Amino acid sequence: MIVDGFNRKHDYLRISLTDNCNLRCFYCMPEEEYAFTPTSKLMQVDEIESIAKIFVSQGVKKIRLTGGEPLVRKDAAEIIMRLSKLPIKLTLTTNATRLHEFIDVINDAGINSINISLDTLQKDRFLLMTKRDQYERVMSNIELMIENNIHVKVNAVVMKGLNDIEINDFIEWTRLKPIHVRFIEFMPFDGNKWNRDRVVTWQEILEVAKNKFDIIPLDREQHDTAKKYQATGHIGTFAVISTMSAPFCGDCNRMRLTADGKMKNCLFSTSETDLLTPFRNSEDIIPMIYQSIRDKKEALGGQFTTDLEKIEISKLENRSMITIGG
Ligand code: SAM
Ligand code: SF4
């Protein structure tokens, strides 16, 4: 079992398959000309499988594939099928633009829950936020997942003056749809133009929701990163991922592997541990995994606190979100 200095057991691994993406969400992908990592530097299928098996041998029980957009990788189907053979719960975070091409693979792999990113229910705003005209495709693929009895969690990053006027539209959507909408507080990463004035906090989101709906808080499960709620009479539910105003670091069980094989012990960690190079040199990477987790900071990578006024974006050290893997 991989345990850190604060007695947190780490049994959940997020693997980024690529830093490439077919959308251009400005809060995730740096605006300047961005060069995607060349394929030779990415973990290859066999390497992903072998490194995943090493983590599983040390107690990992859940693996999430992410990116970039995991489904733009040509060998994504093979990776999903290989990892589905491991004794873990396998899941995926995707922008949903290609899910229709993967429905058989998802069913064959036994994936029964998927996180889908969608920040707006308006076609024009989707184009504005992602710079790609894929709104209808995403909506039809959400329907496709529901028809296939796959639980859909919709991730929506809420930003002031951009899509915060849609908070109650998203909650209204849960009235008849068996979906779980998760509002995410806007987080700072390299090159993403973060500004504290654009953050809509958990408390603010709830205030907006309470103005229109009768809200019931739902029980929190261990390791949940979201505060969950349901509007009375609705089939679906919603939640807030309050990383900025009320983080869930206390029982964090997550580790991350970037597409180029670097381990990050926290989304906001300043350091990373190269596992791919030593793995390619046939070195034992297990001690490196344990050392990385021993170095994990108590909260938010040790970089900031919930006092948003004190965050100096220029002093934060991190990759951009697209190169970490959300
Ligand atoms: N391409 C996939 C997708 O969009 O779902 C997977 C990768 S994406 C980096 C994973 C999640 O990170 C998405 O839900 C996205 O909205 C979220 N994300 C990216 N940048 C963020 C930011 N600055 N603040 C909060 N969430 C962010
Ligand atoms: Fe691509 Fe997902 Fe980042 Fe948007 S949030 S740019 S879909 S990786």
GROMACS .gro file of C-alpha atoms and ligand atoms in nm:
model
  361
    1MET     CA    1   0.000   0.000   0.000
    2ILE     CA    2   0.134   0.340  -0.100
    3VAL     CA    3   0.102   0.569   0.204
    4ASP     CA    4   0.225   0.926   0.244
    5GLY     CA    5   0.359   1.119   0.544
    6PHE     CA    6   0.004   1.214   0.647
    7ASN     CA    7  -0.116   0.853   0.652
    8ARG     CA    8  -0.317   0.891   0.332
    9LYS     CA    9  -0.344   0.566   0.138
   10HIS     CA   10  -0.303   0.610  -0.237
   11ASP     CA   11  -0.500   0.359  -0.442
   12TYR     CA   12  -0.621   0.570  -0.734
   13LEU     CA   13  -0.409   0.644  -1.041
   14ARG     CA   14  -0.494   0.884  -1.322
   15ILE     CA   15  -0.305   0.813  -1.640
   16SER     CA   16  -0.283   1.078  -1.908
   17LEU     CA   17  -0.266   0.916  -2.252
   18THR     CA   18  -0.170   1.229  -2.445
   19ASP     CA   19  -0.136   1.606  -2.421
   20ASN     CA   20  -0.306   1.633  -2.759
   21CYS     CA   21  -0.666   1.744  -2.788
   22ASN     CA   22  -0.924   1.820  -3.054
   23LEU     CA   23  -1.077   2.106  -2.852
   24ARG     CA   24  -0.909   2.428  -2.734
   25CYS     CA   25  -1.057   2.514  -2.393
   26PHE     CA   26  -0.867   2.831  -2.301
   27TYR     CA   27  -0.852   2.751  -1.929
   28CYS     CA   28  -0.673   2.424  -2.004
   29MET     CA   29  -0.457   2.468  -2.313
   30PRO     CA   30  -0.205   2.754  -2.325
   31GLU     CA   31  -0.298   3.010  -2.587
   32GLU     CA   32   0.041   3.051  -2.748
   33GLU     CA   33   0.144   2.806  -3.019
   34TYR     CA   34   0.150   2.477  -2.832
   35ALA     CA   35   0.364   2.185  -2.949
   36PHE     CA   36   0.218   1.848  -2.854
   37THR     CA   37   0.462   1.592  -2.717
   38PRO     CA   38   0.605   1.374  -2.996
   39THR     CA   39   0.480   1.015  -2.995
   40SER     CA   40   0.825   0.868  -2.916
   41LYS     CA   41   0.825   1.057  -2.584
   42LEU     CA   42   0.481   0.929  -2.485
   43MET     CA   43   0.435   0.606  -2.294
   44GLN     CA   44   0.363   0.331  -2.546
   45VAL     CA   45   0.083   0.075  -2.502
   46ASP     CA   46   0.309  -0.193  -2.350
   47GLU     CA   47   0.466   0.064  -2.118
   48ILE     CA   48   0.130   0.195  -2.000
   49GLU     CA   49   0.015  -0.160  -1.931
   50SER     CA   50   0.335  -0.260  -1.750
   51ILE     CA   51   0.357   0.058  -1.540
   52ALA     CA   52  -0.013   0.028  -1.454
   53LYS     CA   53   0.047  -0.331  -1.342
   54ILE     CA   54   0.327  -0.212  -1.113
   55PHE     CA   55   0.092   0.040  -0.950
   56VAL     CA   56  -0.177  -0.228  -0.917
   57SER     CA   57   0.076  -0.461  -0.749
   58GLN     CA   58   0.120  -0.185  -0.488
   59GLY     CA   59  -0.251  -0.155  -0.409
   60VAL     CA   60  -0.403   0.064  -0.681
   61LYS     CA   61  -0.772  -0.022  -0.722
   62LYS     CA   62  -0.895   0.242  -0.962
   63ILE     CA   63  -0.747   0.386  -1.282
   64ARG     CA   64  -0.883   0.684  -1.476
   65LEU     CA   65  -0.765   0.755  -1.830
   66THR     CA   66  -0.743   1.122  -1.913
   67GLY     CA   67  -0.539   1.374  -2.110
   68GLY     CA   68  -0.543   1.595  -2.319
   69GLU     CA   69  -0.820   1.409  -2.486
   70PRO     CA   70  -0.757   1.038  -2.426
   71LEU     CA   71  -0.973   0.929  -2.720
   72VAL     CA   72  -0.769   1.116  -2.984
   73ARG     CA   73  -0.490   0.866  -2.932
   74LYS     CA   74  -0.492   0.614  -3.219
   75ASP     CA   75  -0.431   0.320  -2.986
   76ALA     CA   76  -0.680   0.434  -2.719
   77ALA     CA   77  -0.905   0.131  -2.778
   78GLU     CA   78  -0.618  -0.111  -2.726
   79ILE     CA   79  -0.505   0.067  -2.410
   80ILE     CA   80  -0.860   0.057  -2.271
   81MET     CA   81  -0.897  -0.315  -2.348
   82ARG     CA   82  -0.558  -0.406  -2.197
   83LEU     CA   83  -0.620  -0.211  -1.877
   84SER     CA   84  -0.971  -0.356  -1.849
   85LYS     CA   85  -0.810  -0.695  -1.782
   86LEU     CA   86  -0.652  -0.566  -1.459
   87PRO     CA   87  -0.831  -0.613  -1.123
   88ILE     CA   88  -0.931  -0.246  -1.101
   89LYS     CA   89  -1.222  -0.015  -1.165
   90LEU     CA   90  -1.141   0.148  -1.499
   91THR     CA   91  -1.288   0.480  -1.600
   92LEU     CA   92  -1.236   0.773  -1.831
   93THR     CA   93  -1.252   1.153  -1.848
   94THR     CA   94  -1.330   1.276  -2.198
   95ASN     CA   95  -1.468   1.570  -2.392
   96ALA     CA   96  -1.711   1.318  -2.550
   97THR     CA   97  -1.648   1.424  -2.912
   98ARG     CA   98  -1.539   1.073  -3.009
   99LEU     CA   99  -1.737   0.857  -2.769
  100HIS     CA  100  -1.963   0.724  -3.048
  101GLU     CA  101  -1.655   0.556  -3.204
  102PHE     CA  102  -1.575   0.385  -2.873
  103ILE     CA  103  -1.911   0.262  -2.748
  104ASP     CA  104  -1.834  -0.106  -2.819
  105VAL     CA  105  -1.492  -0.080  -2.656
  106ILE     CA  106  -1.641   0.092  -2.352
  107ASN     CA  107  -1.905  -0.178  -2.316
  108ASP     CA  108  -1.655  -0.460  -2.376
  109ALA     CA  109  -1.419  -0.309  -2.118
  110GLY     CA  110  -1.698  -0.301  -1.860
  111ILE     CA  111  -1.670   0.076  -1.808
  112ASN     CA  112  -1.994   0.183  -1.642
  113SER     CA  113  -1.923   0.543  -1.547
  114ILE     CA  114  -1.765   0.823  -1.750
  115ASN     CA  115  -1.677   1.186  -1.675
  116ILE     CA  116  -1.765   1.417  -1.962
  117SER     CA  117  -1.658   1.780  -1.982
  118LEU     CA  118  -1.921   2.027  -2.092
  119ASP     CA  119  -1.910   2.388  -1.970
  120THR     CA  120  -2.216   2.524  -2.142
  121LEU     CA  121  -2.557   2.420  -2.270
  122GLN     CA  122  -2.545   2.682  -2.543
  123LYS     CA  123  -2.402   2.601  -2.884
  124ASP     CA  124  -2.253   2.948  -2.942
  125ARG     CA  125  -2.085   2.957  -2.605
  126PHE     CA  126  -1.947   2.607  -2.663
  127LEU     CA  127  -1.777   2.736  -2.978
  128LEU     CA  128  -1.647   3.038  -2.788
  129MET     CA  129  -1.503   2.828  -2.504
  130THR     CA  130  -1.363   2.535  -2.702
  131LYS     CA  131  -1.302   2.701  -3.040
  132ARG     CA  132  -1.456   2.397  -3.208
  133ASP     CA  133  -1.809   2.338  -3.338
  134GLN     CA  134  -1.877   2.011  -3.156
  135TYR     CA  135  -2.169   2.094  -2.926
  136GLU     CA  136  -2.425   1.872  -3.097
  137ARG     CA  137  -2.187   1.579  -3.114
  138VAL     CA  138  -2.114   1.606  -2.741
  139MET     CA  139  -2.485   1.626  -2.655
  140SER     CA  140  -2.572   1.326  -2.872
  141ASN     CA  141  -2.288   1.126  -2.719
  142ILE     CA  142  -2.413   1.205  -2.369
  143GLU     CA  143  -2.749   1.060  -2.479
  144LEU     CA  144  -2.569   0.758  -2.624
  145MET     CA  145  -2.399   0.691  -2.290
  146ILE     CA  146  -2.729   0.718  -2.103
  147GLU     CA  147  -2.896   0.478  -2.350
  148ASN     CA  148  -2.614   0.233  -2.281
  149ASN     CA  149  -2.670   0.258  -1.904
  150ILE     CA  150  -2.335   0.425  -1.851
  151HIS     CA  151  -2.341   0.670  -1.562
  152VAL     CA  152  -2.254   1.019  -1.688
  153LYS     CA  153  -2.084   1.278  -1.471
  154VAL     CA  154  -2.075   1.614  -1.648
  155ASN     CA  155  -1.781   1.837  -1.549
  156ALA     CA  156  -1.849   2.209  -1.593
  157VAL     CA  157  -1.581   2.464  -1.504
  158VAL     CA  158  -1.769   2.772  -1.386
  159MET     CA  159  -1.625   3.116  -1.464
  160LYS     CA  160  -1.764   3.453  -1.368
  161GLY     CA  161  -1.907   3.652  -1.656
  162LEU     CA  162  -1.875   3.360  -1.894
  163ASN     CA  163  -2.096   3.064  -1.808
  164ASP     CA  164  -2.203   3.132  -1.447
  165ILE     CA  165  -2.545   3.241  -1.574
  166GLU     CA  166  -2.603   2.877  -1.672
  167ILE     CA  167  -2.569   2.723  -1.324
  168ASN     CA  168  -2.945   2.680  -1.287
  169ASP     CA  169  -2.984   2.560  -1.647
  170PHE     CA  170  -2.746   2.276  -1.566
  171ILE     CA  171  -2.943   2.193  -1.250
  172GLU     CA  172  -3.269   2.210  -1.449
  173TRP     CA  173  -3.114   1.955  -1.686
  174THR     CA  174  -3.095   1.706  -1.395
  175ARG     CA  175  -3.473   1.719  -1.350
  176LEU     CA  176  -3.539   1.450  -1.611
  177LYS     CA  177  -3.190   1.323  -1.696
  178PRO     CA  178  -3.009   1.063  -1.483
  179ILE     CA  179  -2.686   1.261  -1.493
  180HIS     CA  180  -2.458   1.400  -1.224
  181VAL     CA  181  -2.345   1.756  -1.298
  182ARG     CA  182  -2.026   1.864  -1.123
  183PHE     CA  183  -1.949   2.235  -1.112
  184ILE     CA  184  -1.573   2.285  -1.090
  185GLU     CA  185  -1.411   2.593  -0.941
  186PHE     CA  186  -1.171   2.752  -1.191
  187MET     CA  187  -0.814   2.650  -1.100
  188PRO     CA  188  -0.482   2.819  -1.184
  189PHE     CA  189  -0.236   2.643  -1.416
  190ASP     CA  190   0.050   2.754  -1.630
  191GLY     CA  191  -0.065   2.978  -1.914
  192ASN     CA  192  -0.440   2.960  -1.839
  193LYS     CA  193  -0.511   3.328  -1.761
  194TRP     CA  194  -0.643   3.243  -1.414
  195ASN     CA  195  -0.778   3.538  -1.223
  196ARG     CA  196  -0.936   3.520  -0.877
  197ASP     CA  197  -1.219   3.745  -0.996
  198ARG     CA  198  -1.327   3.475  -1.241
  199VAL     CA  199  -1.357   3.206  -0.974
  200VAL     CA  200  -1.714   3.122  -0.874
  201THR     CA  201  -1.690   2.952  -0.538
  202TRP     CA  202  -1.885   2.659  -0.400
  203GLN     CA  203  -2.073   2.896  -0.167
  204GLU     CA  204  -2.166   3.126  -0.457
  205ILE     CA  205  -2.282   2.835  -0.674
  206LEU     CA  206  -2.503   2.708  -0.392
  207GLU     CA  207  -2.652   3.053  -0.337
  208VAL     CA  208  -2.752   3.071  -0.704
  209ALA     CA  209  -2.898   2.719  -0.691
  210LYS     CA  210  -3.097   2.788  -0.374
  211ASN     CA  211  -3.262   3.089  -0.538
  212LYS     CA  212  -3.440   2.857  -0.776
  213PHE     CA  213  -3.441   2.507  -0.632
  214ASP     CA  214  -3.509   2.328  -0.309
  215ILE     CA  215  -3.168   2.165  -0.247
  216ILE     CA  216  -3.093   1.852  -0.043
  217PRO     CA  217  -2.729   1.778   0.055
  218LEU     CA  218  -2.629   1.416  -0.019
  219ASP     CA  219  -2.393   1.200   0.185
  220ARG     CA  220  -2.023   1.231   0.114
  221GLU     CA  221  -1.839   0.909   0.036
  222GLN     CA  222  -1.475   0.855   0.130
  223HIS     CA  223  -1.233   1.021  -0.118
  224ASP     CA  224  -1.513   1.215  -0.285
  225THR     CA  225  -1.379   1.532  -0.444
  226ALA     CA  226  -1.722   1.685  -0.469
  227LYS     CA  227  -1.990   1.816  -0.234
  228LYS     CA  228  -2.306   1.651  -0.361
  229TYR     CA  229  -2.666   1.776  -0.378
  230GLN     CA  230  -3.000   1.702  -0.536
  231ALA     CA  231  -3.280   1.938  -0.626
  232THR     CA  232  -3.607   1.803  -0.486
  233GLY     CA  233  -3.795   1.597  -0.743
  234HIS     CA  234  -3.503   1.568  -0.984
  235ILE     CA  235  -3.379   1.234  -1.117
  236GLY     CA  236  -3.019   1.352  -1.151
  237THR     CA  237  -2.788   1.513  -0.897
  238PHE     CA  238  -2.525   1.784  -0.889
  239ALA     CA  239  -2.210   1.868  -0.698
  240VAL     CA  240  -1.939   2.126  -0.655
  241ILE     CA  241  -1.570   2.045  -0.678
  242SER     CA  242  -1.446   2.316  -0.444
  243THR     CA  243  -1.072   2.275  -0.494
  244MET     CA  244  -1.009   2.648  -0.452
  245SER     CA  245  -1.243   2.742  -0.165
  246ALA     CA  246  -1.267   2.414   0.032
  247PRO     CA  247  -1.025   2.149  -0.100
  248PHE     CA  248  -1.048   1.778  -0.024
  249CYS     CA  249  -0.680   1.717   0.043
  250GLY     CA  250  -0.744   1.553   0.384
  251ASP     CA  251  -0.827   1.211   0.243
  252CYS     CA  252  -0.671   1.243  -0.101
  253ASN     CA  253  -0.590   0.904  -0.256
  254ARG     CA  254  -0.489   1.024  -0.604
  255MET     CA  255  -0.166   0.993  -0.798
  256ARG     CA  256  -0.105   1.107  -1.154
  257LEU     CA  257   0.104   0.985  -1.442
  258THR     CA  258   0.160   1.230  -1.726
  259ALA     CA  259   0.157   1.112  -2.086
  260ASP     CA  260   0.536   1.133  -2.093
  261GLY     CA  261   0.562   0.908  -1.790
  262LYS     CA  262   0.622   1.156  -1.508
  263MET     CA  263   0.455   1.085  -1.174
  264LYS     CA  264   0.288   1.376  -0.996
  265ASN     CA  265   0.184   1.321  -0.635
  266CYS     CA  266  -0.064   1.613  -0.652
  267LEU     CA  267  -0.234   1.819  -0.922
  268PHE     CA  268  -0.044   2.120  -0.787
  269SER     CA  269   0.290   1.957  -0.702
  270THR     CA  270   0.594   2.157  -0.808
  271SER     CA  271   0.802   1.844  -0.857
  272GLU     CA  272   0.753   1.531  -1.064
  273THR     CA  273   0.927   1.197  -1.078
  274ASP     CA  274   1.030   1.052  -1.412
  275LEU     CA  275   0.920   0.687  -1.413
  276LEU     CA  276   0.937   0.625  -1.788
  277THR     CA  277   1.312   0.676  -1.838
  278PRO     CA  278   1.414   0.441  -1.554
  279PHE     CA  279   1.145   0.194  -1.665
  280ARG     CA  280   1.294   0.196  -2.016
  281ASN     CA  281   1.634   0.135  -1.855
  282SER     CA  282   1.490  -0.171  -1.675
  283GLU     CA  283   1.528  -0.010  -1.333
  284ASP     CA  284   1.294  -0.091  -1.045
  285ILE     CA  285   1.050   0.203  -1.030
  286ILE     CA  286   0.865   0.091  -0.714
  287PRO     CA  287   1.102   0.276  -0.475
  288MET     CA  288   1.059   0.589  -0.691
  289ILE     CA  289   0.681   0.570  -0.661
  290TYR     CA  290   0.706   0.541  -0.282
  291GLN     CA  291   0.955   0.829  -0.259
  292SER     CA  292   0.727   1.051  -0.468
  293ILE     CA  293   0.436   0.985  -0.234
  294ARG     CA  294   0.651   1.035   0.077
  295ASP     CA  295   0.728   1.382  -0.061
  296LYS     CA  296   0.361   1.472  -0.105
  297LYS     CA  297   0.263   1.799   0.063
  298GLU     CA  298  -0.032   1.818   0.302
  299ALA     CA  299  -0.250   2.035   0.077
  300LEU     CA  300  -0.262   2.193  -0.270
  301GLY     CA  301   0.096   2.093  -0.349
  302GLY     CA  302   0.212   2.333  -0.076
  303GLN     CA  303   0.167   2.615  -0.326
  304PHE     CA  304  -0.133   2.815  -0.202
  305THR     CA  305  -0.422   2.820   0.043
  306THR     CA  306  -0.792   2.889   0.014
  307ASP     CA  307  -0.722   3.261   0.060
  308LEU     CA  308  -0.760   3.344  -0.310
  309GLU     CA  309  -0.649   3.703  -0.251
  310LYS     CA  310  -0.302   3.575  -0.165
  311ILE     CA  311  -0.251   3.367  -0.478
  312GLU     CA  312   0.015   3.517  -0.699
  313ILE     CA  313  -0.031   3.342  -1.029
  314SER     CA  314   0.318   3.437  -1.150
  315LYS     CA  315   0.471   3.251  -0.855
  316LEU     CA  316   0.287   2.922  -0.908
  317GLU     CA  317   0.498   2.645  -1.055
  318ASN     CA  318   0.314   2.388  -1.261
  319ARG     CA  319   0.255   2.248  -1.603
  320SER     CA  320  -0.053   2.352  -1.795
  321MET     CA  321  -0.358   2.133  -1.721
  322ILE     CA  322  -0.345   1.975  -2.066
  323THR     CA  323   0.004   1.839  -1.996
  324ILE     CA  324  -0.081   1.714  -1.646
  325GLY     CA  325  -0.401   1.525  -1.712
  326GLY     CA  326  -0.713   1.636  -1.529
  327SAM     N1  327  -1.012   1.618  -2.249
  327SAM     C1  328  -1.078   1.556  -2.139
  327SAM     C2  329  -1.189   1.642  -2.089
  327SAM     O1  330  -1.196   1.758  -2.125
  327SAM     O2  331  -1.270   1.589  -2.012
  327SAM     C3  332  -0.986   1.515  -2.024
  327SAM     C4  333  -0.881   1.612  -1.983
  327SAM     S1  334  -0.937   1.763  -1.908
  327SAM     C5  335  -0.781   1.835  -1.868
  327SAM     C6  336  -1.000   1.706  -1.752
  327SAM     C7  337  -1.084   1.802  -1.675
  327SAM     O3  338  -1.005   1.911  -1.629
  327SAM     C8  339  -1.197   1.862  -1.756
  327SAM     O4  340  -1.319   1.839  -1.689
  327SAM     C9  341  -1.167   2.010  -1.755
  327SAM     O5  342  -1.282   2.087  -1.754
  327SAM    C10  343  -1.086   2.025  -1.628
  327SAM     N2  344  -1.003   2.144  -1.626
  327SAM    C11  345  -0.911   2.181  -1.716
  327SAM     N3  346  -0.855   2.299  -1.682
  327SAM    C12  347  -0.915   2.338  -1.567
  327SAM    C13  348  -0.904   2.453  -1.483
  327SAM     N4  349  -0.818   2.550  -1.509
  327SAM     N5  350  -0.981   2.461  -1.374
  327SAM    C14  351  -1.070   2.362  -1.346
  327SAM     N6  352  -1.085   2.250  -1.420
  327SAM    C15  353  -1.010   2.240  -1.531
  328SF4    FE1  354  -0.909   1.941  -2.436
  328SF4    FE2  355  -1.028   1.860  -2.213
  328SF4    FE3  356  -0.843   2.053  -2.202
  328SF4    FE4  357  -1.075   2.103  -2.317
  328SF4     S1  358  -1.043   2.052  -2.100
  328SF4     S2  359  -0.872   2.155  -2.403
  328SF4     S3  360  -1.130   1.909  -2.406
  328SF4     S4  361  -0.810   1.845  -2.257
   0.00000   0.00000   0.00000
